[in-house]
Coordinates of N, CA and C in Angstrom, one line a residue:
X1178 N -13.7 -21.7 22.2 CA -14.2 -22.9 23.0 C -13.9 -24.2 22.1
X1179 N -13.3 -25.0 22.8 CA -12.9 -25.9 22.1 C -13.8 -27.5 23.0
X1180 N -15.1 -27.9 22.1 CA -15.9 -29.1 22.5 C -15.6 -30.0 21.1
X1181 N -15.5 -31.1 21.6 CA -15.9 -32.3 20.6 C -16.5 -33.4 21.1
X1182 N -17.9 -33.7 20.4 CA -19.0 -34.4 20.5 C -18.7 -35.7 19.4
X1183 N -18.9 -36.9 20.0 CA -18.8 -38.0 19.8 C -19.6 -38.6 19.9
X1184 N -20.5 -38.8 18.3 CA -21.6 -39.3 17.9 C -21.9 -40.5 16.9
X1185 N -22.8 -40.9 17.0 CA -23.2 -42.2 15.5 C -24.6 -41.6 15.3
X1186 N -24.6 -41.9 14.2 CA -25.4 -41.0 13.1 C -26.6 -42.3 13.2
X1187 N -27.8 -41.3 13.5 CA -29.1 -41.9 13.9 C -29.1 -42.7 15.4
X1188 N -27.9 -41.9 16.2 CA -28.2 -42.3 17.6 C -29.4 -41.2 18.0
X1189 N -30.4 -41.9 19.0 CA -31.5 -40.6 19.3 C -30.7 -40.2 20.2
X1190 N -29.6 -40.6 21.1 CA -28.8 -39.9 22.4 C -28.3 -39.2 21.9
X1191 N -27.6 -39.4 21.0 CA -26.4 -38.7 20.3 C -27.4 -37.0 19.7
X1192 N -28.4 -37.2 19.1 CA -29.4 -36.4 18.6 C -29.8 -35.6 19.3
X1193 N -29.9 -35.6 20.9 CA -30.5 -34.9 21.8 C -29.5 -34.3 22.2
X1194 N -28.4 -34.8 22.6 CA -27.1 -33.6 23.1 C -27.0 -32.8 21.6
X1195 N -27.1 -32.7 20.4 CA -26.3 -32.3 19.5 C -27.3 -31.2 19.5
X1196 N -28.8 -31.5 19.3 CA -29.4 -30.3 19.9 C -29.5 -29.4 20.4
X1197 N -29.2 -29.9 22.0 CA -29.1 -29.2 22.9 C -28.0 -28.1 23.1
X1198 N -26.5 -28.3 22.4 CA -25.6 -28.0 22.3 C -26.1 -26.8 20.8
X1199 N -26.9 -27.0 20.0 CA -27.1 -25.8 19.5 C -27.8 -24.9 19.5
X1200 N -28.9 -25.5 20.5 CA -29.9 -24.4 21.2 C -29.2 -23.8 21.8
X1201 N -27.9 -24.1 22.5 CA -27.0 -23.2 23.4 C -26.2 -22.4 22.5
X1202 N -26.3 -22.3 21.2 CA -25.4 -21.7 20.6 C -23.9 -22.1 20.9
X1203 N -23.5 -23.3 21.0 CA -22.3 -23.9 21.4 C -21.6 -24.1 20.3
X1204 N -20.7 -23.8 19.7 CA -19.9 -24.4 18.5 C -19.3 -25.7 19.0
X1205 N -19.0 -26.2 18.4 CA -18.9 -27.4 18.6 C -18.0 -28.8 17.3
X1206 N -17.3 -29.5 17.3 CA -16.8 -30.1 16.5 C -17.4 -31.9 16.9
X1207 N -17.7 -32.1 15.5 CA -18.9 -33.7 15.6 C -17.4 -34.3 15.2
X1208 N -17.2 -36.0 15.7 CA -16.4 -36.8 15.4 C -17.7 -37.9 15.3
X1209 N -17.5 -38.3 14.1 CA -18.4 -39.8 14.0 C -17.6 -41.1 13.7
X1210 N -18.4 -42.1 14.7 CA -18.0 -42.9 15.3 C -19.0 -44.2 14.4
X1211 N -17.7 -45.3 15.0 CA -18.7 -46.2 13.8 C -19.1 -47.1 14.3
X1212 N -20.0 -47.9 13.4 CA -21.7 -48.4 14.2 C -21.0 -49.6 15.3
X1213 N -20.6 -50.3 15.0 CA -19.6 -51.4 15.3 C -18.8 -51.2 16.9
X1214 N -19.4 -51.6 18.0 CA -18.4 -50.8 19.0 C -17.1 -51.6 19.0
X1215 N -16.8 -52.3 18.2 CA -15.0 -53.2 18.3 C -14.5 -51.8 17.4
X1216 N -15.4 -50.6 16.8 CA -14.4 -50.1 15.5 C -14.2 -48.8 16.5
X1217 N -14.7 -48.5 17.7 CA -14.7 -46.8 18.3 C -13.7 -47.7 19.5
X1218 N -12.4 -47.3 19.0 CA -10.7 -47.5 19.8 C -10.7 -46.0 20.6
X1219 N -11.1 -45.0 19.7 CA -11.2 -43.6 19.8 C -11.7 -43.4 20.8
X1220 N -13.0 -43.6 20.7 CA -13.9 -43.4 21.7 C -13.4 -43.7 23.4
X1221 N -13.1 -44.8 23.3 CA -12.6 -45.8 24.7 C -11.1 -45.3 24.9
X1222 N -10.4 -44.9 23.8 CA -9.3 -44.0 24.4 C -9.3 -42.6 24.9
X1223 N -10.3 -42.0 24.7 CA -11.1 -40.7 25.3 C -11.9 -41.1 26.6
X1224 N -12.1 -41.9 26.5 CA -13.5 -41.7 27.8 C -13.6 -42.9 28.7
X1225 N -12.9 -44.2 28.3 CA -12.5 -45.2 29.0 C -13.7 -46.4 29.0
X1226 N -15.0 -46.0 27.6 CA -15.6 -46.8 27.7 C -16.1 -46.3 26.0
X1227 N -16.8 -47.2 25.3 CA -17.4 -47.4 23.5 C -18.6 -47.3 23.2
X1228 N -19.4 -46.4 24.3 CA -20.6 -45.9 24.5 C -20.6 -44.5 23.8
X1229 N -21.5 -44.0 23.0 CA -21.8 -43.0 22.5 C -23.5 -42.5 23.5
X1230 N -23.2 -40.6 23.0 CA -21.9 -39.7 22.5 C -21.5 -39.7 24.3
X1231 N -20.5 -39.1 23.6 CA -19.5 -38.7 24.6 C -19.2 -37.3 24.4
X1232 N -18.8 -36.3 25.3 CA -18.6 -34.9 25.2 C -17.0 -34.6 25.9
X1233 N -16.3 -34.2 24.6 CA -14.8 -33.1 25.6 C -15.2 -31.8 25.5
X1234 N -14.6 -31.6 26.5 CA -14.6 -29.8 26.3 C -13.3 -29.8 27.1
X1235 N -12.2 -29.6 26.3 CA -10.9 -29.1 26.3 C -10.8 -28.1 27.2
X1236 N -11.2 -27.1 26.8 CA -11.1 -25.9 28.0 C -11.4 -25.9 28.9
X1237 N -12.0 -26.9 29.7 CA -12.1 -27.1 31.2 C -11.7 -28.7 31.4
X1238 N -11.1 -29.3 30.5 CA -10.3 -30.3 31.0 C -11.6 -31.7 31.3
X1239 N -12.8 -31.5 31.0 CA -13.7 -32.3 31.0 C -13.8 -33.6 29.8
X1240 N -14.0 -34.9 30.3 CA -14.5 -35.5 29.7 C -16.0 -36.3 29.7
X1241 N -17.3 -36.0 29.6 CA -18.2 -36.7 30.0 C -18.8 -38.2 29.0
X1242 N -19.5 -38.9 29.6 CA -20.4 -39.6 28.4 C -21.8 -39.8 29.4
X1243 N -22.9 -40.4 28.6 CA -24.2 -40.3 28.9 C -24.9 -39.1 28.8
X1244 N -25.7 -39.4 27.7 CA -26.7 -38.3 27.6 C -27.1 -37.4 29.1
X1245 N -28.3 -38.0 29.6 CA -28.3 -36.8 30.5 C -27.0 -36.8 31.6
X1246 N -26.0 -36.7 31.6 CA -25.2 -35.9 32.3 C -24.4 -34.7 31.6
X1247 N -24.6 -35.1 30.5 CA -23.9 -34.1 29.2 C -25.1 -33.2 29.2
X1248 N -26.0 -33.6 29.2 CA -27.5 -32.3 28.7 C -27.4 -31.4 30.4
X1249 N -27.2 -32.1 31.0 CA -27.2 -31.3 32.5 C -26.0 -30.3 32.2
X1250 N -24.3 -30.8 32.1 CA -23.6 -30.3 31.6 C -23.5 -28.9 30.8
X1251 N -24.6 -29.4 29.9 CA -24.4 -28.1 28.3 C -25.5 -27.0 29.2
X1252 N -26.2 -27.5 30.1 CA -27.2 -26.2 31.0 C -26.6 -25.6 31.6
X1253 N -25.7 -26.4 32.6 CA -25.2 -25.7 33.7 C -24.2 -25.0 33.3
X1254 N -23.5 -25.4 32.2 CA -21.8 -24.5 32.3 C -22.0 -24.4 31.2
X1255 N -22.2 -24.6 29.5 CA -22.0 -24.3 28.1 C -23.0 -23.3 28.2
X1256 N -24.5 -23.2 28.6 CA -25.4 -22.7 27.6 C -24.8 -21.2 28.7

């Protein structure tokens, strides 16, 4: 499974998917992102907006952002 989670360190959003993604036993690869949203290019080239986190999951071709659509996400189809 190939997910990468797009986080800033001491986001509480960011904290709650990362969670939830290990309560699922989800492996998962963290990309951190920096505090500054003029510095996440990354981010907005992934997902079309500099909002964290944001979730890929490569293997089904998904890109989400927003917490609870990603936590709904890691229920319905990761966990």
């Amino acid at each position: 499974m190939s997910i990468t989670l797009y986080q800033l360190e001491g986001c509480p959003f960011c904290e709650t998917v990362a969670d939830a993604l290990d309560d699922a036993q989800v492996s998962y690869e963290t990309v951190w992102t920096e505090a500054m949203h003029s510095g996440r290019d990354e981010v907005k080239r992934i997902s079309g907006q500099r909002g964290v986190p944001v979730l890929v999951d490569e293997d089904r071709g998904v890109t989400m952002a927003e917490s609870d659509n990603i936590l709904e996400y890691v229920d319905r189809t990761l966990a």
